[in-house]
Amino acid sequence: MNEELAGNRHSHTALLLRQYARDLAQIAPSSDLDARIDALVAAGRQNSPASHGPVRRPRRLLPFAAAAGIAALAIIFGILIGMRLEQSRELAAANSGQTHEPAWPTADLTMWPSDSVSFKIPAEYSAQGTLVAVDPNTRNTSTRYWIDVVVSNDGTFRIQKIVPADPKQKQGAPDGIAPHIQ
Amino acid sequence: MASRRIFSRALALLGAFGLGVLSLHAQAQDQSREAAIPDCPPAPASGSTAVAHSTPDNVRLVTGAPYSALGTSQTVTTLPDGNRVVRQNTIRLWRDSTGRTRSEFSLSSIGGPTPLEVNATVTVIDDPSTRERHMLQPDGRVVTVPIAPCRVLASNEPDLTVGPPRPAGLPLKVSQPVKLGERQLDGETVAGSRVEATIPAGAVGNDHPIKMSAEQWYGKDLQVVVEATYRDPRTGETRYKLREIRRNEPDASLFEVPAGGIKRR
């Protein structure tokens, strides 16, 4: 039974193969195929960019250039805004209620012009209640202050402001303004 | 396609505008830096009647008058029990012909009734031509900050009728400054003036008026205060005197800023 079925399938496949061979034998290239290919190639040359002058750069770079330009502008504006915010933060800190002038400030009775220098000195109150300058690189033993000092070449030395140091700030002088404590 | 073209043109315009603004800003900065240094006002607090303190960073350009000197400021406080406390700060000063200055401040005590006790040295080099101040620290660090100098004119004498600045937080009555004439001091012609100030009774809980005074002698060639006496019963008497005045050109190396570690604010 199985051998009979296998024999039928084989003969059917052989029949199909013979028909396919006959079809292949009948196929012949079209006589105008080459002419049509030439026409298509010629038409393609006429429509190509080379036929319109110099080669243009692909426009794919434009979006990248635009994005880079926008990013550069955003960075510049970001830096400017950051600088403004930093300045306003410093100003707010300077004007905050914690900042105070020394009690009984010395009177400025300067009449003649002079040159002056301002700088900050880190200091803490001693047990005797006096302000004592401290090494900016040491850990604070009590509340630390930045003392704004103005010295002039007319012999006057003044305390301008007493500002509590920011406890979050790392030990050391802010921006290196503090003088060296011997 | 058309919208893409419009977008690209708008972007190009925006970029050109941004570049234009940046270049204008840079040009303006260059021009302001190159602009001539303005003349100093005729008085320390000219036109002001309620100034808390003199300008913190005051820099004057004096050219053609080199010198070096040592300034000593000594404050003597007499305590109620008769005890005396003496504090002293010194300033070493140099200035070259071009107006560059070097100041070395040796500080021990700063302030009034409750002074800041400090034992520190600060060296400052001012270069008005570059509008920069360099603060040198013994550990080698240098901090550079911008300054706004003004030019001192020898013919432009300070207007003493304006008087000293009035502290805003202190109820102070300041008298009109009195001219004390001129005299010779260490080969320098100095002009003197004196001013008195009073804190009225009761203003700060005081029974009697608190009387203060200042007397300053100003070197007309050097354009600096050569001698001064400040009296304030709260702090005592402070005497300032410029000594060891030499009118030679200082060594150029004094005005050189050490390389490295420069920071800008």
Tab-separated table of C-alpha atoms in Angstrom:
chain	number	residue	atom	x	y	z
A	1	MET	CA	0.000	0.000	0.000
A	2	ASN	CA	2.703	2.421	1.010
A	3	GLU	CA	4.907	1.482	-1.955
A	4	GLU	CA	1.973	2.169	-4.313
A	5	LEU	CA	1.448	5.660	-2.810
A	6	ALA	CA	5.165	6.478	-3.025
A	7	GLY	CA	5.273	5.433	-6.670
A	8	ASN	CA	2.330	7.745	-7.518
A	9	ARG	CA	3.974	10.749	-5.811
A	10	HIS	CA	7.252	10.177	-7.644
A	11	SER	CA	5.549	10.020	-10.998
A	12	HIS	CA	3.595	13.227	-10.216
A	13	THR	CA	6.758	15.097	-9.306
A	14	ALA	CA	8.464	13.898	-12.470
A	15	LEU	CA	5.506	15.176	-14.513
A	16	LEU	CA	5.726	18.618	-12.936
A	17	LEU	CA	9.466	18.775	-13.553
A	18	ARG	CA	8.981	17.957	-17.212
A	19	GLN	CA	6.361	20.724	-17.547
A	20	TYR	CA	8.710	23.248	-15.850
A	21	ALA	CA	11.525	22.249	-18.256
A	22	ARG	CA	9.230	22.833	-21.219
A	23	ASP	CA	8.265	26.296	-19.865
A	24	LEU	CA	11.909	27.284	-19.348
A	25	ALA	CA	12.736	26.214	-22.868
A	26	GLN	CA	9.959	28.418	-24.237
A	27	ILE	CA	11.193	31.587	-22.399
A	28	ALA	CA	13.164	33.939	-24.633
A	29	PRO	CA	14.363	37.538	-23.843
A	30	SER	CA	12.081	40.233	-25.156
A	31	SER	CA	13.434	41.872	-28.269
A	32	ASP	CA	12.959	45.434	-26.897
A	33	LEU	CA	14.281	44.756	-23.352
A	34	ASP	CA	17.684	46.325	-24.028
A	35	ALA	CA	16.047	49.359	-25.608
A	36	ARG	CA	13.762	49.841	-22.600
A	37	ILE	CA	16.719	49.564	-20.161
A	38	ASP	CA	18.690	52.168	-22.177
A	39	ALA	CA	15.683	54.509	-22.150
A	40	LEU	CA	15.302	54.175	-18.400
A	41	VAL	CA	19.013	54.849	-17.770
A	42	ALA	CA	18.934	57.906	-20.034
A	43	ALA	CA	15.878	59.295	-18.242
A	44	GLY	CA	17.554	58.742	-14.868
A	45	ARG	CA	20.597	60.756	-15.936
A	46	GLN	CA	18.451	63.688	-16.987
A	47	ASN	CA	16.705	63.800	-13.586
A	48	SER	CA	19.853	63.256	-11.537
A	49	PRO	CA	21.322	66.207	-9.424
A	50	ALA	CA	24.527	66.068	-11.443
A	51	SER	CA	22.673	67.298	-14.476
A	52	HIS	CA	21.601	70.500	-12.577
A	53	GLY	CA	25.086	71.811	-11.726
A	54	PRO	CA	27.369	71.306	-8.694
A	55	VAL	CA	26.640	68.548	-6.238
A	56	ARG	CA	24.582	69.693	-3.270
A	57	ARG	CA	25.307	68.497	0.226
A	58	PRO	CA	22.646	66.311	1.650
A	59	ARG	CA	20.343	68.199	3.947
A	60	ARG	CA	20.714	65.687	6.720
A	61	LEU	CA	23.288	67.940	8.511
A	62	LEU	CA	20.847	70.821	8.952
A	63	PRO	CA	18.920	69.367	11.894
A	64	PHE	CA	22.154	68.513	13.682
A	65	ALA	CA	23.533	72.013	13.118
A	66	ALA	CA	20.270	73.518	14.337
A	67	ALA	CA	20.296	71.352	17.431
A	68	ALA	CA	23.929	72.250	18.153
A	69	GLY	CA	23.183	75.962	17.769
A	70	ILE	CA	20.194	75.801	20.080
A	71	ALA	CA	22.211	73.806	22.603
A	72	ALA	CA	25.042	76.368	22.513
A	73	LEU	CA	22.596	79.243	23.031
A	74	ALA	CA	20.920	77.348	25.872
A	75	ILE	CA	24.291	76.776	27.565
A	76	ILE	CA	25.232	80.477	27.236
A	77	PHE	CA	21.895	81.625	28.643
A	78	GLY	CA	22.149	78.994	31.371
A	79	ILE	CA	25.558	80.270	32.435
A	80	LEU	CA	24.329	83.881	32.448
A	81	ILE	CA	21.241	82.965	34.476
A	82	GLY	CA	23.396	80.931	36.875
A	83	MET	CA	25.742	83.873	37.407
A	84	ARG	CA	22.795	86.161	38.094
A	85	LEU	CA	21.297	83.692	40.570
A	86	GLU	CA	24.624	83.327	42.359
A	87	GLN	CA	24.987	87.097	42.607
A	88	SER	CA	21.463	87.514	43.943
A	89	ARG	CA	22.062	84.689	46.435
A	90	GLU	CA	25.191	86.397	47.745
A	91	LEU	CA	23.333	89.689	47.905
A	92	ALA	CA	20.457	88.075	49.803
A	93	ALA	CA	22.883	86.469	52.230
A	94	ALA	CA	24.622	89.786	52.757
A	95	ASN	CA	21.328	91.537	53.382
A	96	SER	CA	19.816	88.833	55.543
A	97	GLY	CA	18.842	89.593	59.095
A	98	GLN	CA	21.730	87.535	60.435
A	99	THR	CA	24.216	90.022	59.091
A	100	HIS	CA	24.843	92.854	61.468
A	101	GLU	CA	27.123	95.743	62.048
A	102	PRO	CA	29.226	95.838	65.176
A	103	ALA	CA	27.666	97.433	68.199
A	104	TRP	CA	28.856	100.973	68.677
A	105	PRO	CA	30.632	101.309	65.316
A	106	THR	CA	33.624	103.568	65.234
A	107	ALA	CA	32.885	106.889	63.626
A	108	ASP	CA	34.500	107.518	60.279
A	109	LEU	CA	35.908	111.037	60.609
A	110	THR	CA	38.184	110.814	57.597
A	111	MET	CA	38.533	114.154	55.834
A	112	TRP	CA	41.366	113.559	53.387
A	113	PRO	CA	41.250	110.915	50.669
A	114	SER	CA	42.890	107.569	51.308
A	115	ASP	CA	43.242	104.117	49.789
A	116	SER	CA	41.543	101.184	51.432
A	117	VAL	CA	41.342	97.421	51.258
A	118	SER	CA	38.473	95.198	52.359
A	119	PHE	CA	38.737	91.532	53.199
A	120	LYS	CA	37.150	88.841	55.330
A	121	ILE	CA	38.552	87.323	58.493
A	122	PRO	CA	37.084	84.166	60.049
A	123	ALA	CA	36.494	84.625	63.780
A	124	GLU	CA	34.755	83.121	66.798
A	125	TYR	CA	33.710	84.598	70.119
A	126	SER	CA	36.055	83.651	72.940
A	127	ALA	CA	34.976	82.701	76.450
A	128	GLN	CA	35.633	86.314	77.420
A	129	GLY	CA	33.122	87.509	74.828
A	130	THR	CA	35.674	88.998	72.460
A	131	LEU	CA	35.977	88.230	68.767
A	132	VAL	CA	39.122	86.269	68.018
A	133	ALA	CA	40.357	85.452	64.539
A	134	VAL	CA	40.758	81.744	63.857
A	135	ASP	CA	42.584	79.663	61.308
A	136	PRO	CA	40.122	79.161	58.439
A	137	ASN	CA	41.255	75.552	58.026
A	138	THR	CA	40.428	74.447	61.571
A	139	ARG	CA	37.108	73.050	62.765
A	140	ASN	CA	34.977	75.597	64.550
A	141	THR	CA	34.602	75.254	68.302
A	142	SER	CA	31.679	77.699	68.444
A	143	THR	CA	29.636	79.748	65.983
A	144	ARG	CA	31.960	81.037	63.326
A	145	TYR	CA	31.625	84.455	61.715
A	146	TRP	CA	33.133	86.195	58.735
A	147	ILE	CA	34.239	89.666	59.727
A	148	ASP	CA	34.266	92.214	56.903
A	149	VAL	CA	37.191	94.477	57.632
A	150	VAL	CA	38.308	97.684	55.930
A	151	VAL	CA	41.829	99.002	56.452
A	152	SER	CA	43.046	102.309	55.035
A	153	ASN	CA	46.387	104.010	54.614
A	154	ASP	CA	45.246	106.846	56.892
A	155	GLY	CA	45.639	104.613	59.948
A	156	THR	CA	42.001	103.559	60.315
A	157	PHE	CA	40.992	99.914	60.744
A	158	ARG	CA	37.254	99.219	60.811
A	159	ILE	CA	34.845	96.314	61.146
A	160	GLN	CA	32.122	96.757	58.541
A	161	LYS	CA	29.939	93.697	58.984
A	162	ILE	CA	29.734	90.498	60.980
A	163	VAL	CA	28.244	87.645	58.968
A	164	PRO	CA	27.588	84.170	60.426
A	165	ALA	CA	29.468	81.538	58.434
A	166	ASP	CA	27.403	79.068	56.450
A	167	PRO	CA	27.474	75.807	58.465
A	168	LYS	CA	27.058	73.790	55.255
A	169	GLN	CA	30.155	75.333	53.818
A	170	LYS	CA	33.344	73.306	53.938
A	171	GLN	CA	36.047	74.420	56.292
A	172	GLY	CA	38.328	77.034	54.837
A	173	ALA	CA	38.157	80.492	53.463
A	174	PRO	CA	35.451	81.323	50.921
A	175	ASP	CA	37.200	82.014	47.654
A	176	GLY	CA	40.498	82.423	49.475
A	177	ILE	CA	39.782	85.961	50.624
A	178	ALA	CA	40.674	85.434	54.250
A	179	PRO	CA	44.158	86.443	55.244
A	180	HIS	CA	46.587	83.941	56.613
A	181	ILE	CA	46.367	83.576	60.361
A	182	GLN	CA	49.829	83.204	61.860
B	1	MET	CA	9.550	71.838	2.406
B	2	ALA	CA	8.663	75.530	2.675
B	3	SER	CA	8.244	75.327	6.442
B	4	ARG	CA	11.670	73.709	6.759
B	5	ARG	CA	13.178	76.559	4.757
B	6	ILE	CA	11.488	79.169	6.956
B	7	PHE	CA	12.652	77.331	10.073
B	8	SER	CA	16.237	77.200	8.883
B	9	ARG	CA	16.207	80.908	7.987
B	10	ALA	CA	14.718	81.820	11.367
B	11	LEU	CA	17.364	79.733	13.081
B	12	ALA	CA	20.124	81.427	11.103
B	13	LEU	CA	18.711	84.851	12.027
B	14	LEU	CA	18.524	83.869	15.710
B	15	GLY	CA	22.113	82.627	15.645
B	16	ALA	CA	23.326	85.796	13.927
B	17	PHE	CA	21.452	87.907	16.512
B	18	GLY	CA	22.986	85.970	19.393
B	19	LEU	CA	26.491	86.304	17.966
B	20	GLY	CA	25.915	90.012	17.400
B	21	VAL	CA	24.805	90.532	21.006
B	22	LEU	CA	27.816	88.628	22.329
B	23	SER	CA	30.284	90.553	20.165
B	24	LEU	CA	28.712	93.896	21.178
B	25	HIS	CA	28.975	92.872	24.845
B	26	ALA	CA	32.661	91.953	24.382
B	27	GLN	CA	33.341	95.224	22.555
B	28	ALA	CA	31.652	97.232	25.309
B	29	GLN	CA	33.761	95.471	27.943
B	30	ASP	CA	36.957	96.171	26.004
B	31	GLN	CA	36.030	99.832	25.558
B	32	SER	CA	35.194	100.290	29.240
B	33	ARG	CA	38.487	98.656	30.209
B	34	GLU	CA	40.422	100.891	27.889
B	35	ALA	CA	38.575	104.032	28.899
B	36	ALA	CA	40.615	106.656	30.695
B	37	ILE	CA	40.706	106.398	34.468
B	38	PRO	CA	38.324	109.062	35.821
B	39	ASP	CA	39.445	111.878	38.081
B	40	CYS	CA	38.906	111.430	41.805
B	41	PRO	CA	36.070	113.394	43.420
B	42	PRO	CA	37.157	116.489	45.367
B	43	ALA	CA	36.319	114.962	48.760
B	44	PRO	CA	36.126	111.433	50.218
B	45	ALA	CA	32.361	111.671	50.643
B	46	SER	CA	31.613	114.301	48.044
B	47	GLY	CA	27.926	114.955	47.600
B	48	SER	CA	26.954	112.489	50.281
B	49	THR	CA	25.491	113.366	53.645
B	50	ALA	CA	24.560	109.907	54.874
B	51	VAL	CA	27.301	107.493	53.994
B	52	ALA	CA	27.784	104.649	56.444
B	53	HIS	CA	31.499	104.300	55.764
B	54	SER	CA	34.047	105.299	53.199
B	55	THR	CA	34.271	103.086	50.129
B	56	PRO	CA	35.600	99.638	51.132
B	57	ASP	CA	37.938	99.293	48.166
B	58	ASN	CA	39.142	102.763	47.391
B	59	VAL	CA	42.043	102.923	44.939
B	60	ARG	CA	43.595	106.202	43.778
B	61	LEU	CA	46.113	106.471	40.960
B	62	VAL	CA	49.051	108.763	41.802
B	63	THR	CA	51.775	108.844	39.141
B	64	GLY	CA	55.243	110.356	39.199
B	65	ALA	CA	55.556	110.271	43.011
B	66	PRO	CA	57.311	107.049	44.017
B	67	TYR	CA	57.947	106.369	47.680
B	68	SER	CA	58.204	103.763	50.393
B	69	ALA	CA	57.280	104.172	54.057
B	70	LEU	CA	56.212	102.457	57.221
B	71	GLY	CA	52.892	103.473	58.766
B	72	THR	CA	52.253	102.727	62.436
B	73	SER	CA	48.801	102.957	63.975
B	74	GLN	CA	48.833	102.713	67.750
B	75	THR	CA	45.681	102.726	69.863
B	76	VAL	CA	45.893	103.329	73.596
B	77	THR	CA	42.802	102.465	75.628
B	78	THR	CA	42.635	103.533	79.261
B	79	LEU	CA	40.400	101.298	81.340
B	80	PRO	CA	38.232	102.680	84.204
B	81	ASP	CA	40.695	101.275	86.737
B	82	GLY	CA	43.505	103.266	85.148
B	83	ASN	CA	45.022	100.330	83.329
B	84	ARG	CA	46.246	100.993	79.778
B	85	VAL	CA	45.897	98.646	76.814
B	86	VAL	CA	48.151	99.375	73.815
B	87	ARG	CA	47.422	97.845	70.407
B	88	GLN	CA	49.398	98.404	67.237
B	89	ASN	CA	48.920	97.713	63.536
B	90	THR	CA	51.497	98.520	60.883
B	91	ILE	CA	51.376	99.128	57.138
B	92	ARG	CA	54.416	98.950	54.861
B	93	LEU	CA	53.779	100.973	51.725
B	94	TRP	CA	55.484	101.143	48.336
B	95	ARG	CA	54.445	103.059	45.211
B	96	ASP	CA	56.266	103.279	41.886
B	97	SER	CA	56.222	106.067	39.286
B	98	THR	CA	53.462	104.441	37.296
B	99	GLY	CA	51.135	104.349	40.294
B	100	ARG	CA	51.379	100.678	41.209
B	101	THR	CA	51.276	100.127	44.966
B	102	ARG	CA	52.199	97.371	47.378
B	103	SER	CA	50.803	97.414	50.913
B	104	GLU	CA	51.697	94.932	53.638
B	105	PHE	CA	49.250	95.046	56.547
B	106	SER	CA	50.381	93.492	59.821
B	107	LEU	CA	47.247	93.348	61.914
B	108	SER	CA	46.848	92.682	65.616
B	109	SER	CA	43.572	94.348	66.551
B	110	ILE	CA	40.758	95.834	64.481
B	111	GLY	CA	37.637	97.694	65.480
B	112	GLY	CA	36.179	99.790	68.216
B	113	PRO	CA	34.963	99.033	71.718
B	114	THR	CA	34.891	95.272	71.083
B	115	PRO	CA	37.844	94.798	68.745
B	116	LEU	CA	38.635	91.764	66.671
B	117	GLU	CA	41.800	90.197	67.982
B	118	VAL	CA	43.788	89.031	65.005
B	119	ASN	CA	47.382	88.200	64.262
B	120	ALA	CA	47.577	88.184	60.505
B	121	THR	CA	49.416	89.657	57.563
B	122	VAL	CA	47.876	90.657	54.261
B	123	THR	CA	49.854	91.823	51.238
B	124	VAL	CA	48.028	93.715	48.522
B	125	ILE	CA	49.366	94.784	45.114
B	126	ASP	CA	47.231	97.294	43.214
B	127	ASP	CA	47.754	97.821	39.502
B	128	PRO	CA	45.460	100.662	38.392
B	129	SER	CA	46.488	100.291	34.739
B	130	THR	CA	45.047	96.785	34.588
B	131	ARG	CA	42.377	97.622	37.195
B	132	GLU	CA	43.346	94.618	39.252
B	133	ARG	CA	44.069	94.044	42.928
B	134	HIS	CA	46.151	91.015	43.897
B	135	MET	CA	45.916	89.774	47.478
B	136	LEU	CA	48.957	87.662	48.342
B	137	GLN	CA	48.824	85.129	51.095
B	138	PRO	CA	51.794	83.440	52.775
B	139	ASP	CA	50.695	80.003	51.600
B	140	GLY	CA	51.338	81.091	48.017
B	141	ARG	CA	47.751	81.698	47.052
B	142	VAL	CA	46.876	84.859	45.159
B	143	VAL	CA	43.393	86.279	44.911
B	144	THR	CA	42.788	88.784	42.137
B	145	VAL	CA	39.799	91.091	42.252
B	146	PRO	CA	38.766	93.957	39.967
B	147	ILE	CA	39.147	97.550	41.153
B	148	ALA	CA	37.806	100.894	39.929
B	149	PRO	CA	40.614	103.400	40.444
B	150	CYS	CA	40.363	107.162	40.102
B	151	ARG	CA	43.156	109.536	39.148
B	152	VAL	CA	44.455	112.026	41.718
B	153	LEU	CA	45.065	115.503	40.371
B	154	ALA	CA	47.646	117.512	42.328
B	155	SER	CA	45.715	120.677	41.558
B	156	ASN	CA	42.462	119.209	42.812
B	157	GLU	CA	42.635	119.760	46.566
B	158	PRO	CA	40.067	117.925	48.664
B	159	ASP	CA	36.986	119.961	49.461
B	160	LEU	CA	37.037	120.015	53.243
B	161	THR	CA	33.735	121.886	53.455
B	162	VAL	CA	31.988	118.612	52.642
B	163	GLY	CA	33.336	117.011	55.798
B	164	PRO	CA	33.678	113.354	56.640
B	165	PRO	CA	30.967	110.804	55.858
B	166	ARG	CA	28.181	110.475	58.435
B	167	PRO	CA	27.518	106.956	59.682
B	168	ALA	CA	23.908	106.073	58.967
B	169	GLY	CA	23.370	104.038	62.146
B	170	LEU	CA	25.015	106.467	64.535
B	171	PRO	CA	23.297	109.690	65.711
B	172	LEU	CA	26.387	111.750	65.131
B	173	LYS	CA	26.756	115.508	64.973
B	174	VAL	CA	29.845	116.426	62.957
B	175	SER	CA	31.364	119.901	63.022
B	176	GLN	CA	32.702	121.711	59.992
B	177	PRO	CA	36.372	120.720	59.451
B	178	VAL	CA	38.872	123.378	60.515
B	179	LYS	CA	42.018	123.970	58.462
B	180	LEU	CA	45.203	123.879	60.527
B	181	GLY	CA	47.495	125.318	57.865
B	182	GLU	CA	50.626	123.774	56.420
B	183	ARG	CA	53.932	122.643	57.917
B	184	GLN	CA	56.975	120.560	57.084
B	185	LEU	CA	57.049	116.986	58.291
B	186	ASP	CA	59.999	114.739	57.386
B	187	GLY	CA	60.676	116.880	54.326
B	188	GLU	CA	57.078	116.676	53.192
B	189	THR	CA	54.727	119.655	53.043
B	190	VAL	CA	51.625	118.595	54.898
B	191	ALA	CA	48.237	120.294	55.208
B	192	GLY	CA	46.270	119.741	58.394
B	193	SER	CA	42.606	119.719	59.262
B	194	ARG	CA	40.584	118.892	62.339
B	195	VAL	CA	37.009	117.808	62.814
B	196	GLU	CA	34.933	117.117	65.915
B	197	ALA	CA	31.919	114.903	66.320
B	198	THR	CA	29.456	114.362	69.155
B	199	ILE	CA	27.000	111.627	70.040
B	200	PRO	CA	24.297	113.519	71.960
B	201	ALA	CA	23.430	112.564	75.554
B	202	GLY	CA	20.912	109.730	75.697
B	203	ALA	CA	21.438	108.698	72.057
B	204	VAL	CA	23.040	105.384	73.000
B	205	GLY	CA	22.114	105.351	76.691
B	206	ASN	CA	24.895	107.766	77.576
B	207	ASP	CA	24.504	110.310	80.415
B	208	HIS	CA	26.748	112.894	78.799
B	209	PRO	CA	27.613	113.673	75.153
B	210	ILE	CA	30.379	111.511	73.727
B	211	LYS	CA	32.913	113.756	72.068
B	212	MET	CA	35.247	112.507	69.347
B	213	SER	CA	37.787	114.235	67.168
B	214	ALA	CA	40.070	113.574	64.222
B	215	GLU	CA	43.150	115.478	63.127
B	216	GLN	CA	44.836	114.592	59.874
B	217	TRP	CA	47.960	115.898	58.152
B	218	TYR	CA	48.014	115.215	54.425
B	219	GLY	CA	51.214	115.083	52.338
B	220	LYS	CA	50.678	117.281	49.312
B	221	ASP	CA	53.417	115.624	47.245
B	222	LEU	CA	52.874	112.032	48.275
B	223	GLN	CA	49.059	112.440	48.298
B	224	VAL	CA	48.672	110.321	51.428
B	225	VAL	CA	47.893	110.975	55.096
B	226	VAL	CA	51.268	111.317	56.833
B	227	GLU	CA	50.092	111.831	60.394
B	228	ALA	CA	46.745	111.505	62.135
B	229	THR	CA	45.217	111.420	65.611
B	230	TYR	CA	41.784	109.975	66.297
B	231	ARG	CA	40.194	110.377	69.728
B	232	ASP	CA	37.140	108.416	70.808
B	233	PRO	CA	36.439	107.835	74.541
B	234	ARG	CA	34.975	104.437	73.682
B	235	THR	CA	38.214	103.144	72.162
B	236	GLY	CA	40.847	105.563	73.334
B	237	GLU	CA	43.349	107.498	71.276
B	238	THR	CA	44.752	106.238	67.990
B	239	ARG	CA	47.902	107.841	66.608
B	240	TYR	CA	49.002	107.129	63.063
B	241	LYS	CA	52.362	108.186	61.697
B	242	LEU	CA	54.195	107.534	58.464
B	243	ARG	CA	57.904	106.987	59.106
B	244	GLU	CA	60.974	105.971	57.126
B	245	ILE	CA	59.703	107.876	54.098
B	246	ARG	CA	61.967	107.354	51.096
B	247	ARG	CA	61.249	108.928	47.750
B	248	ASN	CA	63.255	106.458	45.675
B	249	GLU	CA	61.818	104.228	42.978
B	250	PRO	CA	61.037	100.919	44.714
B	251	ASP	CA	62.366	97.632	43.368
B	252	ALA	CA	60.164	96.498	40.473
B	253	SER	CA	60.076	92.964	41.849
B	254	LEU	CA	57.887	94.190	44.724
B	255	PHE	CA	55.027	94.689	42.275
B	256	GLU	CA	55.344	91.356	40.515
B	257	VAL	CA	52.528	88.944	41.173
B	258	PRO	CA	53.660	85.374	41.853
B	259	ALA	CA	52.593	83.008	39.133
B	260	GLY	CA	50.109	80.264	39.794
B	261	GLY	CA	47.114	79.932	42.029
B	262	ILE	CA	45.421	83.051	40.759
B	263	LYS	CA	41.702	83.146	41.339
B	264	ARG	CA	39.264	85.735	40.166
B	265	ARG	CA	36.006	86.861	41.693
